[in-house]
mmCIF file with all atom_site columns, C-alpha atoms in Angstrom:
data_model
loop_
_atom_site.group_PDB
_atom_site.id
_atom_site.type_symbol
_atom_site.label_atom_id
_atom_site.label_alt_id
_atom_site.label_comp_id
_atom_site.label_asym_id
_atom_site.label_entity_id
_atom_site.label_seq_id
_atom_site.pdbx_PDB_ins_code
_atom_site.Cartn_x
_atom_site.Cartn_y
_atom_site.Cartn_z
_atom_site.occupancy
_atom_site.B_iso_or_equiv
_atom_site.pdbx_formal_charge
_atom_site.auth_seq_id
_atom_site.auth_comp_id
_atom_site.auth_asym_id
_atom_site.auth_atom_id
_atom_site.pdbx_PDB_model_num
ATOM 1   C CA . MET A 1 1   ? 149.185 -13.992 193.796 1.00 0.00 ? 1   MET A CA 1
ATOM 2   C CA . VAL A 1 2   ? 149.645 -13.206 197.492 1.00 0.00 ? 2   VAL A CA 1
ATOM 3   C CA . ILE A 1 3   ? 150.895 -9.690  196.675 1.00 0.00 ? 3   ILE A CA 1
ATOM 4   C CA . GLU A 1 4   ? 147.935 -9.058  194.363 1.00 0.00 ? 4   GLU A CA 1
ATOM 5   C CA . ASP A 1 5   ? 145.495 -10.383 196.959 1.00 0.00 ? 5   ASP A CA 1
ATOM 6   C CA . THR A 1 6   ? 146.992 -8.199  199.697 1.00 0.00 ? 6   THR A CA 1
ATOM 7   C CA . TYR A 1 7   ? 146.823 -5.130  197.459 1.00 0.00 ? 7   TYR A CA 1
ATOM 8   C CA . HIS A 1 8   ? 143.242 -5.944  196.461 1.00 0.00 ? 8   HIS A CA 1
ATOM 9   C CA . TYR A 1 9   ? 142.087 -6.444  200.057 1.00 0.00 ? 9   TYR A CA 1
ATOM 10  C CA . TRP A 1 10  ? 143.479 -3.113  201.267 1.00 0.00 ? 10  TRP A CA 1
ATOM 11  C CA . MET A 1 11  ? 142.438 -1.122  198.182 1.00 0.00 ? 11  MET A CA 1
ATOM 12  C CA . HIS A 1 12  ? 138.942 -2.616  198.244 1.00 0.00 ? 12  HIS A CA 1
ATOM 13  C CA . ARG A 1 13  ? 138.633 -1.870  201.944 1.00 0.00 ? 13  ARG A CA 1
ATOM 14  C CA . LEU A 1 14  ? 139.840 1.701   201.333 1.00 0.00 ? 14  LEU A CA 1
ATOM 15  C CA . LEU A 1 15  ? 137.236 2.116   198.587 1.00 0.00 ? 15  LEU A CA 1
ATOM 16  C CA . HIS A 1 16  ? 134.567 1.382   201.202 1.00 0.00 ? 16  HIS A CA 1
ATOM 17  C CA . TRP A 1 17  ? 135.627 4.446   203.182 1.00 0.00 ? 17  TRP A CA 1
ATOM 18  C CA . GLY A 1 18  ? 132.936 7.185   203.030 1.00 0.00 ? 18  GLY A CA 1
ATOM 19  C CA . PRO A 1 19  ? 134.073 9.710   200.387 1.00 0.00 ? 19  PRO A CA 1
ATOM 20  C CA . LEU A 1 20  ? 135.838 7.111   198.210 1.00 0.00 ? 20  LEU A CA 1
ATOM 21  C CA . TYR A 1 21  ? 132.862 4.781   198.365 1.00 0.00 ? 21  TYR A CA 1
ATOM 22  C CA . LYS A 1 22  ? 130.436 7.522   197.373 1.00 0.00 ? 22  LYS A CA 1
ATOM 23  C CA . ARG A 1 23  ? 132.566 8.911   194.526 1.00 0.00 ? 23  ARG A CA 1
ATOM 24  C CA . ILE A 1 24  ? 134.289 5.806   193.163 1.00 0.00 ? 24  ILE A CA 1
ATOM 25  C CA . HIS A 1 25  ? 133.056 2.405   194.346 1.00 0.00 ? 25  HIS A CA 1
ATOM 26  C CA . LYS A 1 26  ? 129.303 2.842   194.833 1.00 0.00 ? 26  LYS A CA 1
ATOM 27  C CA . ALA A 1 27  ? 128.532 2.259   191.141 1.00 0.00 ? 27  ALA A CA 1
ATOM 28  C CA . HIS A 1 28  ? 129.926 -1.271  191.451 1.00 0.00 ? 28  HIS A CA 1
ATOM 29  C CA . HIS A 1 29  ? 127.466 -1.926  194.286 1.00 0.00 ? 29  HIS A CA 1
ATOM 30  C CA . ASN A 1 30  ? 124.406 -1.059  192.211 1.00 0.00 ? 30  ASN A CA 1
ATOM 31  C CA . PHE A 1 31  ? 124.005 -4.833  192.083 1.00 0.00 ? 31  PHE A CA 1
ATOM 32  C CA . SER A 1 32  ? 123.306 -6.357  195.495 1.00 0.00 ? 32  SER A CA 1
ATOM 33  C CA . ALA A 1 33  ? 122.860 -9.734  193.802 1.00 0.00 ? 33  ALA A CA 1
ATOM 34  C CA . PRO A 1 34  ? 125.826 -9.688  191.418 1.00 0.00 ? 34  PRO A CA 1
ATOM 35  C CA . PHE A 1 35  ? 126.155 -11.539 188.150 1.00 0.00 ? 35  PHE A CA 1
ATOM 36  C CA . GLY A 1 36  ? 129.287 -12.212 186.116 1.00 0.00 ? 36  GLY A CA 1
ATOM 37  C CA . LEU A 1 37  ? 129.437 -8.976  184.152 1.00 0.00 ? 37  LEU A CA 1
ATOM 38  C CA . ALA A 1 38  ? 128.792 -6.918  187.299 1.00 0.00 ? 38  ALA A CA 1
ATOM 39  C CA . ALA A 1 39  ? 132.409 -7.720  188.159 1.00 0.00 ? 39  ALA A CA 1
ATOM 40  C CA . GLU A 1 40  ? 133.534 -5.304  185.470 1.00 0.00 ? 40  GLU A CA 1
ATOM 41  C CA . TYR A 1 41  ? 130.863 -2.671  186.164 1.00 0.00 ? 41  TYR A CA 1
ATOM 42  C CA . ALA A 1 42  ? 132.909 0.027   187.892 1.00 0.00 ? 42  ALA A CA 1
ATOM 43  C CA . SER A 1 43  ? 134.052 3.598   187.486 1.00 0.00 ? 43  SER A CA 1
ATOM 44  C CA . PRO A 1 44  ? 137.148 4.143   185.313 1.00 0.00 ? 44  PRO A CA 1
ATOM 45  C CA . LEU A 1 45  ? 139.126 5.241   188.384 1.00 0.00 ? 45  LEU A CA 1
ATOM 46  C CA . GLU A 1 46  ? 138.194 2.051   190.232 1.00 0.00 ? 46  GLU A CA 1
ATOM 47  C CA . VAL A 1 47  ? 139.234 -0.049  187.238 1.00 0.00 ? 47  VAL A CA 1
ATOM 48  C CA . LEU A 1 48  ? 142.592 1.765   187.237 1.00 0.00 ? 48  LEU A CA 1
ATOM 49  C CA . LEU A 1 49  ? 143.098 1.375   190.999 1.00 0.00 ? 49  LEU A CA 1
ATOM 50  C CA . MET A 1 50  ? 142.027 -2.261  191.241 1.00 0.00 ? 50  MET A CA 1
ATOM 51  C CA . GLY A 1 51  ? 143.604 -3.267  187.936 1.00 0.00 ? 51  GLY A CA 1
ATOM 52  C CA . SER A 1 52  ? 146.963 -1.853  189.036 1.00 0.00 ? 52  SER A CA 1
ATOM 53  C CA . GLY A 1 53  ? 147.119 -4.500  191.760 1.00 0.00 ? 53  GLY A CA 1
ATOM 54  C CA . THR A 1 54  ? 146.664 -7.201  189.147 1.00 0.00 ? 54  THR A CA 1
ATOM 55  C CA . ILE A 1 55  ? 149.067 -5.923  186.484 1.00 0.00 ? 55  ILE A CA 1
ATOM 56  C CA . TRP A 1 56  ? 151.879 -4.219  188.406 1.00 0.00 ? 56  TRP A CA 1
ATOM 57  C CA . PRO A 1 57  ? 153.229 -7.162  190.475 1.00 0.00 ? 57  PRO A CA 1
ATOM 58  C CA . PRO A 1 58  ? 154.093 -9.290  187.400 1.00 0.00 ? 58  PRO A CA 1
ATOM 59  C CA . LEU A 1 59  ? 155.519 -6.264  185.581 1.00 0.00 ? 59  LEU A CA 1
ATOM 60  C CA . VAL A 1 60  ? 157.681 -5.267  188.564 1.00 0.00 ? 60  VAL A CA 1
ATOM 61  C CA . TRP A 1 61  ? 158.852 -8.888  188.850 1.00 0.00 ? 61  TRP A CA 1
ATOM 62  C CA . CYS A 1 62  ? 159.820 -8.778  185.179 1.00 0.00 ? 62  CYS A CA 1
ATOM 63  C CA . MET A 1 63  ? 161.714 -5.502  185.583 1.00 0.00 ? 63  MET A CA 1
ATOM 64  C CA . LEU A 1 64  ? 163.601 -6.813  188.639 1.00 0.00 ? 64  LEU A CA 1
ATOM 65  C CA . THR A 1 65  ? 164.471 -10.252 187.307 1.00 0.00 ? 65  THR A CA 1
ATOM 66  C CA . GLY A 1 66  ? 164.044 -9.998  183.536 1.00 0.00 ? 66  GLY A CA 1
ATOM 67  C CA . ASN A 1 67  ? 162.425 -13.373 183.973 1.00 0.00 ? 67  ASN A CA 1
ATOM 68  C CA . LEU A 1 68  ? 158.805 -13.058 182.885 1.00 0.00 ? 68  LEU A CA 1
ATOM 69  C CA . HIS A 1 69  ? 157.361 -13.394 179.433 1.00 0.00 ? 69  HIS A CA 1
ATOM 70  C CA . LEU A 1 70  ? 154.730 -10.890 178.307 1.00 0.00 ? 70  LEU A CA 1
ATOM 71  C CA . LEU A 1 71  ? 152.455 -13.797 177.365 1.00 0.00 ? 71  LEU A CA 1
ATOM 72  C CA . THR A 1 72  ? 152.530 -14.848 181.036 1.00 0.00 ? 72  THR A CA 1
ATOM 73  C CA . VAL A 1 73  ? 151.250 -11.394 182.019 1.00 0.00 ? 73  VAL A CA 1
ATOM 74  C CA . TYR A 1 74  ? 148.414 -11.683 179.483 1.00 0.00 ? 74  TYR A CA 1
ATOM 75  C CA . ILE A 1 75  ? 147.483 -15.163 180.727 1.00 0.00 ? 75  ILE A CA 1
ATOM 76  C CA . TRP A 1 76  ? 147.576 -13.882 184.329 1.00 0.00 ? 76  TRP A CA 1
ATOM 77  C CA . GLY A 1 77  ? 145.220 -11.024 183.392 1.00 0.00 ? 77  GLY A CA 1
ATOM 78  C CA . VAL A 1 78  ? 142.789 -13.370 181.650 1.00 0.00 ? 78  VAL A CA 1
ATOM 79  C CA . LEU A 1 79  ? 142.771 -15.816 184.580 1.00 0.00 ? 79  LEU A CA 1
ATOM 80  C CA . ARG A 1 80  ? 142.189 -12.971 187.064 1.00 0.00 ? 80  ARG A CA 1
ATOM 81  C CA . THR A 1 81  ? 139.304 -11.697 184.938 1.00 0.00 ? 81  THR A CA 1
ATOM 82  C CA . PHE A 1 82  ? 137.732 -15.180 184.917 1.00 0.00 ? 82  PHE A CA 1
ATOM 83  C CA . GLN A 1 83  ? 138.238 -15.437 188.685 1.00 0.00 ? 83  GLN A CA 1
ATOM 84  C CA . THR A 1 84  ? 136.591 -12.040 189.200 1.00 0.00 ? 84  THR A CA 1
ATOM 85  C CA . ILE A 1 85  ? 133.635 -13.012 187.028 1.00 0.00 ? 85  ILE A CA 1
ATOM 86  C CA . ASP A 1 86  ? 133.331 -16.326 188.905 1.00 0.00 ? 86  ASP A CA 1
ATOM 87  C CA . ALA A 1 87  ? 133.331 -14.474 192.256 1.00 0.00 ? 87  ALA A CA 1
ATOM 88  C CA . HIS A 1 88  ? 130.526 -12.219 190.987 1.00 0.00 ? 88  HIS A CA 1
ATOM 89  C CA . SER A 1 89  ? 128.562 -14.979 189.260 1.00 0.00 ? 89  SER A CA 1
ATOM 90  C CA . GLY A 1 90  ? 126.271 -15.761 192.184 1.00 0.00 ? 90  GLY A CA 1
ATOM 91  C CA . TYR A 1 91  ? 126.777 -19.493 191.527 1.00 0.00 ? 91  TYR A CA 1
ATOM 92  C CA . ASP A 1 92  ? 128.713 -22.086 193.465 1.00 0.00 ? 92  ASP A CA 1
ATOM 93  C CA . PHE A 1 93  ? 130.105 -24.007 190.496 1.00 0.00 ? 93  PHE A CA 1
ATOM 94  C CA . PRO A 1 94  ? 131.563 -27.475 191.154 1.00 0.00 ? 94  PRO A CA 1
ATOM 95  C CA . TRP A 1 95  ? 134.840 -26.316 189.560 1.00 0.00 ? 95  TRP A CA 1
ATOM 96  C CA . SER A 1 96  ? 135.129 -23.193 191.706 1.00 0.00 ? 96  SER A CA 1
ATOM 97  C CA . LEU A 1 97  ? 138.481 -23.129 193.441 1.00 0.00 ? 97  LEU A CA 1
ATOM 98  C CA . HIS A 1 98  ? 137.060 -22.873 196.966 1.00 0.00 ? 98  HIS A CA 1
ATOM 99  C CA . HIS A 1 99  ? 136.043 -26.547 196.636 1.00 0.00 ? 99  HIS A CA 1
ATOM 100 C CA . PHE A 1 100 ? 139.738 -27.412 196.342 1.00 0.00 ? 100 PHE A CA 1
ATOM 101 C CA . ILE A 1 101 ? 141.406 -24.634 198.356 1.00 0.00 ? 101 ILE A CA 1
ATOM 102 C CA . PRO A 1 102 ? 139.587 -24.164 201.700 1.00 0.00 ? 102 PRO A CA 1
ATOM 103 C CA . PHE A 1 103 ? 140.654 -20.531 202.209 1.00 0.00 ? 103 PHE A CA 1
ATOM 104 C CA . TRP A 1 104 ? 139.754 -19.456 198.651 1.00 0.00 ? 104 TRP A CA 1
ATOM 105 C CA . ALA A 1 105 ? 137.147 -16.694 198.408 1.00 0.00 ? 105 ALA A CA 1
ATOM 106 C CA . GLY A 1 106 ? 134.507 -17.739 195.921 1.00 0.00 ? 106 GLY A CA 1
ATOM 107 C CA . ALA A 1 107 ? 131.076 -16.528 194.886 1.00 0.00 ? 107 ALA A CA 1
ATOM 108 C CA . ASP A 1 108 ? 129.535 -17.306 198.285 1.00 0.00 ? 108 ASP A CA 1
ATOM 109 C CA . HIS A 1 109 ? 132.119 -15.095 199.997 1.00 0.00 ? 109 HIS A CA 1
ATOM 110 C CA . HIS A 1 110 ? 131.735 -12.173 197.613 1.00 0.00 ? 110 HIS A CA 1
ATOM 111 C CA . ASP A 1 111 ? 127.936 -12.481 197.379 1.00 0.00 ? 111 ASP A CA 1
ATOM 112 C CA . MET A 1 112 ? 127.751 -11.628 201.082 1.00 0.00 ? 112 MET A CA 1
ATOM 113 C CA . HIS A 1 113 ? 129.927 -8.583  200.440 1.00 0.00 ? 113 HIS A CA 1
ATOM 114 C CA . HIS A 1 114 ? 127.400 -7.333  197.892 1.00 0.00 ? 114 HIS A CA 1
ATOM 115 C CA . GLU A 1 115 ? 124.469 -8.229  200.130 1.00 0.00 ? 115 GLU A CA 1
ATOM 116 C CA . TYR A 1 116 ? 125.776 -6.424  203.246 1.00 0.00 ? 116 TYR A CA 1
ATOM 117 C CA . PHE A 1 117 ? 128.031 -3.843  201.473 1.00 0.00 ? 117 PHE A CA 1
ATOM 118 C CA . VAL A 1 118 ? 130.750 -4.288  204.105 1.00 0.00 ? 118 VAL A CA 1
ATOM 119 C CA . GLY A 1 119 ? 133.290 -6.972  204.930 1.00 0.00 ? 119 GLY A CA 1
ATOM 120 C CA . ASN A 1 120 ? 134.528 -9.813  202.747 1.00 0.00 ? 120 ASN A CA 1
ATOM 121 C CA . TYR A 1 121 ? 136.904 -7.498  200.883 1.00 0.00 ? 121 TYR A CA 1
ATOM 122 C CA . ALA A 1 122 ? 139.253 -10.286 199.753 1.00 0.00 ? 122 ALA A CA 1
ATOM 123 C CA . SER A 1 123 ? 139.468 -11.239 196.107 1.00 0.00 ? 123 SER A CA 1
ATOM 124 C CA . SER A 1 124 ? 141.309 -14.551 196.186 1.00 0.00 ? 124 SER A CA 1
ATOM 125 C CA . PHE A 1 125 ? 142.062 -15.686 199.720 1.00 0.00 ? 125 PHE A CA 1
ATOM 126 C CA . ARG A 1 126 ? 139.880 -15.286 202.807 1.00 0.00 ? 126 ARG A CA 1
ATOM 127 C CA . TRP A 1 127 ? 142.765 -14.889 205.259 1.00 0.00 ? 127 TRP A CA 1
ATOM 128 C CA . TRP A 1 128 ? 142.802 -11.069 205.395 1.00 0.00 ? 128 TRP A CA 1
ATOM 129 C CA . ASP A 1 129 ? 139.089 -11.000 206.207 1.00 0.00 ? 129 ASP A CA 1
ATOM 130 C CA . TYR A 1 130 ? 139.634 -13.668 208.857 1.00 0.00 ? 130 TYR A CA 1
ATOM 131 C CA . LEU A 1 131 ? 142.726 -12.073 210.423 1.00 0.00 ? 131 LEU A CA 1
ATOM 132 C CA . LEU A 1 132 ? 141.292 -8.532  210.460 1.00 0.00 ? 132 LEU A CA 1
ATOM 133 C CA . ASP A 1 133 ? 137.769 -9.584  211.447 1.00 0.00 ? 133 ASP A CA 1
ATOM 134 C CA . THR A 1 134 ? 136.104 -8.138  208.355 1.00 0.00 ? 134 THR A CA 1
ATOM 135 C CA . GLN A 1 135 ? 134.096 -11.218 207.453 1.00 0.00 ? 135 GLN A CA 1
ATOM 136 C CA . SER A 1 136 ? 130.421 -10.520 206.830 1.00 0.00 ? 136 SER A CA 1
ATOM 137 C CA . GLY A 1 137 ? 127.278 -12.591 206.886 1.00 0.00 ? 137 GLY A CA 1
ATOM 138 C CA . PRO A 1 138 ? 125.238 -14.385 209.544 1.00 0.00 ? 138 PRO A CA 1
ATOM 139 C CA . GLU A 1 139 ? 127.949 -16.890 210.510 1.00 0.00 ? 139 GLU A CA 1
ATOM 140 C CA . ALA A 1 140 ? 130.550 -14.160 210.973 1.00 0.00 ? 140 ALA A CA 1
ATOM 141 C CA . ALA A 1 141 ? 128.118 -12.059 213.029 1.00 0.00 ? 141 ALA A CA 1
ATOM 142 C CA . ALA A 1 142 ? 127.288 -15.054 215.243 1.00 0.00 ? 142 ALA A CA 1
ATOM 143 C CA . HIS A 1 143 ? 130.990 -15.780 215.737 1.00 0.00 ? 143 HIS A CA 1
ATOM 144 C CA . ARG A 1 144 ? 131.669 -12.140 216.705 1.00 0.00 ? 144 ARG A CA 1
ATOM 145 C CA . GLY A 1 145 ? 128.726 -12.259 219.135 1.00 0.00 ? 145 GLY A CA 1
ATOM 146 C CA . GLN A 1 146 ? 130.082 -15.403 220.789 1.00 0.00 ? 146 GLN A CA 1
ATOM 147 C CA . ARG A 1 147 ? 133.526 -13.826 221.162 1.00 0.00 ? 147 ARG A CA 1
ATOM 148 C CA . LYS A 1 148 ? 131.979 -10.679 222.651 1.00 0.00 ? 148 LYS A CA 1
ATOM 149 C CA . LYS A 1 149 ? 129.958 -12.725 225.180 1.00 0.00 ? 149 LYS A CA 1
ATOM 150 C CA . ALA A 1 150 ? 133.033 -14.731 226.149 1.00 0.00 ? 150 ALA A CA 1
ATOM 151 C CA . LYS A 1 151 ? 134.996 -11.507 226.665 1.00 0.00 ? 151 LYS A CA 1
ATOM 152 C CA . LEU A 1 152 ? 132.225 -10.026 228.836 1.00 0.00 ? 152 LEU A CA 1
ATOM 153 C CA . ALA A 1 153 ? 131.976 -13.236 230.863 1.00 0.00 ? 153 ALA A CA 1
ATOM 154 C CA . LYS A 1 154 ? 135.726 -13.114 231.453 1.00 0.00 ? 154 LYS A CA 1
ATOM 155 C CA . LYS A 1 155 ? 135.475 -9.498  232.666 1.00 0.00 ? 155 LYS A CA 1
ATOM 156 C CA . VAL A 1 156 ? 132.690 -10.365 235.109 1.00 0.00 ? 156 VAL A CA 1
ATOM 157 C CA . GLU A 1 157 ? 134.766 -13.136 236.698 1.00 0.00 ? 157 GLU A CA 1
#
């Protein structure tokens, strides 16, 4: 899951780079207030690129160890699809994983990505956005502003 999340963060962030955003990822952002099925609304190339991060890690694991059943790969794909739909649902369901795992990226996290079109690139865990300062939304902007003021105050001293 960590490998898939890392791949997804970096690929998603790359797809927000000018030419790739315009030609590949922009269609997905036709919905600034996403709903479940908007998760799957993407260009075929984006589906291939993003889907590779979901399917290849279990398949590589299987090839290296011979220790993964094909049914496990199918179940993994179904669970990831449900998680993606949940993240794009626009609802904070009581069963959403971020209520149980504090660093889980849920609908609230991804809704801000669709509202501001930048930041919050993570699919499962928020740590990449936190570590690389790509969180978006009012709270993240306020936090960045406070850090900037503190840095300026330190320079003045």
